[in-house]
Coordinates of C-alpha atoms and ligand atoms in Angstrom, one line a residue:
M839 CA 95.0 132.3 111.0
D840 CA 94.6 136.0 111.0
S841 CA 91.6 138.2 111.5
G842 CA 90.5 140.4 108.6
R843 CA 87.9 143.0 107.8
T844 CA 84.3 143.0 109.2
Q845 CA 81.2 144.2 107.4
P846 CA 77.6 144.6 108.7
H847 CA 75.0 142.1 107.3
R848 CA 71.4 142.4 108.4
G849 CA 72.2 143.3 112.0
S850 CA 75.0 140.8 112.4
M851 CA 78.7 141.4 111.6
I852 CA 80.5 139.2 109.1
R853 CA 84.1 138.7 110.1
T854 CA 86.5 137.5 107.5
L855 CA 89.4 135.3 108.7
H856 CA 92.1 133.5 106.8
V857 CA 93.5 130.1 107.4
E858 CA 96.9 129.1 105.9
T859 CA 96.8 125.5 104.6
H860 CA 99.0 123.4 102.3
G861 CA 99.7 125.9 99.4
A862 CA 96.6 128.0 99.9
R863 CA 95.2 130.9 102.0
I864 CA 91.6 130.0 102.7
A865 CA 89.1 132.8 103.4
V866 CA 86.3 132.1 105.9
H867 CA 83.4 134.5 106.4
C868 CA 81.8 134.2 109.8
A869 CA 78.7 135.4 111.5
G870 CA 76.8 134.5 114.7
K871 CA 77.9 132.8 117.9
G872 CA 78.2 129.3 119.3
P873 CA 79.8 126.1 118.1
L874 CA 81.3 126.2 114.6
A875 CA 79.2 125.3 111.5
L876 CA 81.2 125.2 108.3
L877 CA 79.3 126.1 105.1
V878 CA 80.8 124.7 101.9
H879 CA 79.6 126.1 98.6
G880 CA 78.9 124.4 95.2
Y881 CA 80.5 124.7 91.8
P882 CA 81.5 127.3 90.6
L883 CA 80.4 129.5 93.4
D884 CA 81.7 130.9 96.6
H885 CA 80.7 132.0 100.2
R886 CA 78.2 134.5 98.8
M887 CA 75.7 131.7 98.2
W888 CA 75.3 131.5 102.0
L889 CA 74.7 135.2 102.7
D890 CA 71.0 134.7 103.5
L891 CA 71.9 132.0 106.0
L892 CA 74.5 134.2 107.7
G893 CA 71.8 136.8 108.3
S894 CA 69.2 134.3 109.5
R895 CA 68.2 133.0 112.9
A896 CA 70.7 130.1 112.4
A897 CA 73.4 132.7 113.5
E898 CA 71.8 132.7 117.0
H899 CA 72.7 129.0 117.4
R900 CA 76.0 128.6 115.6
T901 CA 79.1 130.5 114.5
L902 CA 78.3 130.2 110.8
A903 CA 81.5 130.0 108.8
A904 CA 81.2 130.2 105.0
V905 CA 84.3 129.0 103.4
D906 CA 85.8 130.0 100.0
L907 CA 87.3 126.8 98.7
R908 CA 90.8 127.3 97.3
G909 CA 90.8 129.2 94.1
H910 CA 87.3 130.6 94.7
G911 CA 86.0 133.9 96.1
C912 CA 88.6 135.4 98.3
S913 CA 90.8 132.3 98.8
Q914 CA 94.1 132.2 97.1
Q915 CA 96.0 129.3 95.8
H916 CA 99.8 129.9 96.1
E917 CA 100.8 127.1 93.7
P918 CA 98.8 125.4 91.0
Q919 CA 98.0 121.8 91.9
G920 CA 99.9 119.6 89.4
C921 CA 101.6 121.1 86.4
A922 CA 100.2 119.1 83.5
E923 CA 96.5 119.3 84.3
P924 CA 95.6 121.5 87.4
R925 CA 92.7 119.8 89.2
L926 CA 90.9 120.7 92.4
D927 CA 90.3 117.3 94.0
M928 CA 87.7 116.7 96.7
D929 CA 90.5 115.3 98.9
L930 CA 92.4 118.5 98.6
H931 CA 89.4 120.5 99.6
A932 CA 88.8 118.1 102.5
A933 CA 92.4 118.7 103.7
D934 CA 91.7 122.4 103.6
L935 CA 88.4 122.0 105.5
A936 CA 90.2 119.9 108.1
A937 CA 92.7 122.7 108.7
V938 CA 89.8 125.2 109.1
V939 CA 88.0 123.0 111.6
H940 CA 91.2 122.6 113.6
Q941 CA 92.0 126.3 113.6
L942 CA 88.5 127.7 114.1
G943 CA 86.4 124.9 115.7
G944 CA 89.0 123.4 118.0
G945 CA 88.7 120.1 116.2
T946 CA 85.0 119.7 115.6
A947 CA 82.2 121.4 113.5
D948 CA 78.8 120.9 112.0
L949 CA 79.3 120.6 108.2
V950 CA 76.9 121.9 105.6
G951 CA 77.8 121.2 102.0
L952 CA 75.9 122.0 98.9
S953 CA 76.5 119.9 95.8
M954 CA 80.3 120.1 95.2
G955 CA 80.5 121.3 98.8
G956 CA 78.7 118.0 99.7
Y957 CA 81.3 116.0 97.7
A958 CA 84.0 117.8 99.7
T959 CA 82.2 117.2 102.9
L960 CA 81.9 113.5 102.2
A961 CA 85.6 113.4 101.4
L962 CA 86.2 115.0 104.8
A963 CA 83.9 112.4 106.5
A964 CA 85.9 109.6 104.8
A965 CA 89.3 111.0 105.9
H966 CA 88.5 112.5 109.3
P967 CA 85.0 111.5 110.6
Q968 CA 85.9 112.7 114.1
L969 CA 85.9 116.3 112.9
L970 CA 82.2 116.2 112.0
R971 CA 79.7 116.8 114.9
T972 CA 76.9 116.6 112.3
M973 CA 76.6 116.7 108.5
A974 CA 74.0 118.3 106.3
L975 CA 74.2 117.1 102.7
V976 CA 72.3 119.6 100.5
D977 CA 71.3 119.1 96.9
T978 CA 74.2 116.7 96.5
R979 CA 75.0 113.0 95.8
A980 CA 77.5 110.3 96.9
A981 CA 77.9 108.6 93.5
A982 CA 80.8 109.4 91.1
D983 CA 80.2 110.8 87.6
S984 CA 78.8 108.4 85.0
E985 CA 80.6 108.2 81.6
P986 CA 78.1 110.7 80.0
A987 CA 78.6 113.0 83.0
R988 CA 82.4 112.8 82.5
A989 CA 82.0 113.6 78.8
A990 CA 79.8 116.6 79.8
R991 CA 82.6 117.9 82.0
E992 CA 85.0 117.8 79.0
A993 CA 82.4 119.8 77.0
A994 CA 82.1 122.3 79.8
I995 CA 85.9 122.7 79.9
A996 CA 85.9 123.5 76.2
T997 CA 83.0 125.9 76.7
V998 CA 84.7 128.0 79.4
V999 CA 88.1 128.0 77.6
E1000 CA 86.6 129.0 74.3
R1001 CA 83.6 131.1 75.2
G1002 CA 84.2 132.2 78.7
R1003 CA 82.4 132.3 82.0
T1004 CA 79.2 133.9 80.7
A1005 CA 78.7 130.9 78.5
I1006 CA 79.0 128.6 81.6
A1007 CA 76.5 130.8 83.5
D1008 CA 74.1 130.7 80.6
A1009 CA 74.3 126.9 80.4
M1010 CA 74.0 126.4 84.2
L1011 CA 71.4 128.9 85.3
P1012 CA 68.3 127.1 83.8
K1013 CA 69.3 123.9 85.6
L1014 CA 70.1 125.5 88.9
L1015 CA 66.8 127.1 89.8
A1016 CA 63.2 125.9 89.9
P1017 CA 60.8 127.4 87.3
G1018 CA 59.5 130.6 88.7
A1019 CA 62.5 131.3 90.9
D1020 CA 63.1 134.9 92.0
P1021 CA 65.2 136.4 89.1
F1022 CA 67.3 138.3 91.7
V1023 CA 68.5 134.9 93.0
G1024 CA 69.5 134.0 89.4
A1025 CA 71.3 137.4 89.0
R1026 CA 73.3 136.8 92.3
I1027 CA 74.3 133.3 91.0
R1028 CA 75.4 134.7 87.7
T1029 CA 77.6 137.3 89.4
M1030 CA 79.3 134.6 91.4
I1031 CA 79.9 132.3 88.4
E1032 CA 81.2 135.2 86.3
S1033 CA 83.7 136.2 89.0
Q1034 CA 85.5 132.9 89.5
P1035 CA 88.8 132.6 87.6
V1036 CA 88.6 130.5 84.4
E1037 CA 91.5 128.4 85.7
T1038 CA 89.4 127.6 88.8
I1039 CA 86.4 126.6 86.8
V1040 CA 88.5 124.3 84.6
A1041 CA 90.3 122.8 87.7
D1042 CA 86.8 122.3 89.4
L1043 CA 85.5 120.5 86.4
R1044 CA 88.4 118.1 86.4
G1045 CA 88.0 117.5 90.1
L1046 CA 84.3 116.9 89.7
R1047 CA 84.9 114.5 86.7
D1048 CA 87.5 112.4 88.6
R1049 CA 85.9 112.3 92.1
P1050 CA 85.5 108.9 93.6
D1051 CA 82.2 107.1 94.4
R1052 CA 81.4 107.6 98.1
T1053 CA 78.3 105.4 98.3
G1054 CA 80.2 102.8 100.3
L1055 CA 80.9 105.3 103.0
L1056 CA 77.2 106.0 103.7
P1057 CA 76.2 102.9 105.8
G1058 CA 79.1 103.4 108.1
L1059 CA 78.5 107.1 109.0
R1060 CA 77.9 107.5 112.7
M1061 CA 77.3 111.3 113.1
P1062 CA 73.7 112.7 112.7
V1063 CA 73.0 113.4 109.1
L1064 CA 70.4 115.7 107.4
V1065 CA 69.8 115.3 103.7
V1066 CA 68.1 118.3 102.0
V1067 CA 66.9 118.5 98.4
G1068 CA 64.8 120.9 96.4
E1069 CA 61.6 119.2 95.1
Q1070 CA 62.5 120.3 91.6
D1071 CA 66.3 119.8 91.7
A1072 CA 67.3 118.9 88.2
I1073 CA 71.0 118.2 88.9
T1074 CA 70.7 116.0 92.0
P1075 CA 67.0 115.0 92.0
P1076 CA 64.9 114.0 95.0
A1077 CA 64.9 110.3 94.0
E1078 CA 68.7 110.2 94.4
A1079 CA 68.7 112.1 97.7
T1080 CA 66.0 109.8 99.0
A1081 CA 68.1 106.7 98.1
M1082 CA 71.2 108.3 99.7
A1083 CA 69.3 109.1 102.9
A1084 CA 67.9 105.6 103.1
T1085 CA 71.5 104.1 103.3
I1086 CA 72.7 106.4 106.1
P1087 CA 71.8 105.1 109.5
G1088 CA 69.2 107.4 111.2
A1089 CA 69.4 110.1 108.5
R1090 CA 66.7 112.7 108.2
L1091 CA 65.4 113.7 104.8
A1092 CA 63.8 117.0 103.9
V1093 CA 62.4 117.7 100.4
V1094 CA 61.8 121.5 100.1
P1095 CA 58.9 122.6 97.9
R1096 CA 59.3 125.0 95.0
C1097 CA 63.1 124.7 95.1
G1098 CA 65.6 123.6 92.5
H1099 CA 69.3 122.9 93.1
M1100 CA 70.0 126.0 95.1
T1101 CA 67.7 125.4 98.1
P1102 CA 69.6 127.7 100.6
M1103 CA 69.1 130.7 98.2
E1104 CA 65.7 129.8 96.8
A1105 CA 64.0 129.2 100.2
P1106 CA 66.4 130.8 102.8
G1107 CA 63.9 130.9 105.6
A1108 CA 62.8 127.3 105.3
F1109 CA 66.4 126.2 105.0
A1110 CA 67.5 128.1 108.1
D1111 CA 64.5 126.5 110.0
L1112 CA 65.6 123.0 108.8
L1113 CA 69.1 123.5 110.1
C1114 CA 68.1 124.9 113.4
D1115 CA 65.7 122.0 114.0
F1116 CA 68.4 119.5 113.0
W1117 CA 71.1 121.1 115.3
A1118 CA 68.6 121.2 118.2
G1119 CA 68.3 117.4 117.8
Ligands
MLT565 C1 77.3 122.0 92.0 O1 76.3 122.6 92.2 O2 78.3 122.0 92.8 C2 77.5 121.2 90.7 O3 76.3 121.2 90.0 C3 77.9 119.8 91.1 C4 78.0 118.9 89.9 O4 77.9 119.4 88.7 O5 78.2 117.7 90.0

């Protein structure tokens, strides 16, 4: 781990650290004080989706650490994973997250994962449950891709290779946000999508397509779990989140009004309150 630059953000400082893992240098952007909470972004985004949370009252209760998964944001991947078909597997992300928890959290952390970040968080819970003090699963699911969803991943790979990242952003944005969402939030998401390398987006899509079903893990989870979903989430709808929460012993469920798939950006204040209440027990 080495310490990097700091930058001011709404009265708190963001400190950027780097953790060397198997074949990657993972960037982690931290604000606040207290026990470590690891924030894991969705596809094809990066730590910037958590900037509102880093500047919120949640930073008074936790050291909020927004990770850039390998290949995303400021994280570098030294070697491509697999020569024939580079793929960013959820288990690979989980191994990176485990390294970050060991190096920054002393072996335990609160995990907060949105969508793909939730898939990676569940992979971490499957491999190393002892590393998770608590887990917040946000606008995500435990099930694997259906056959039509796998076919849609192939179509998305063709789209990004043939027409570029703007075409991916154009296709995703209407599904990510609730109708009537702040256009500035949409603009921030577009900037993030359009700044990820095409290679990363393709490798993400393969990892999403091939990820395993984790529904069998849910009844055996022993850490406190919060499930959060936007009332109008079109990608991982409330019915699915409700069913997921029902199979996790003692899980809390929060359905956030007027939000789509990007609850932490669409309702940052309500989201910070939910996390603070959850962490307070
Ligand atoms: C995400 O937000 O990470 C993606 O929508 C996840 C997915 O497509 O399964």
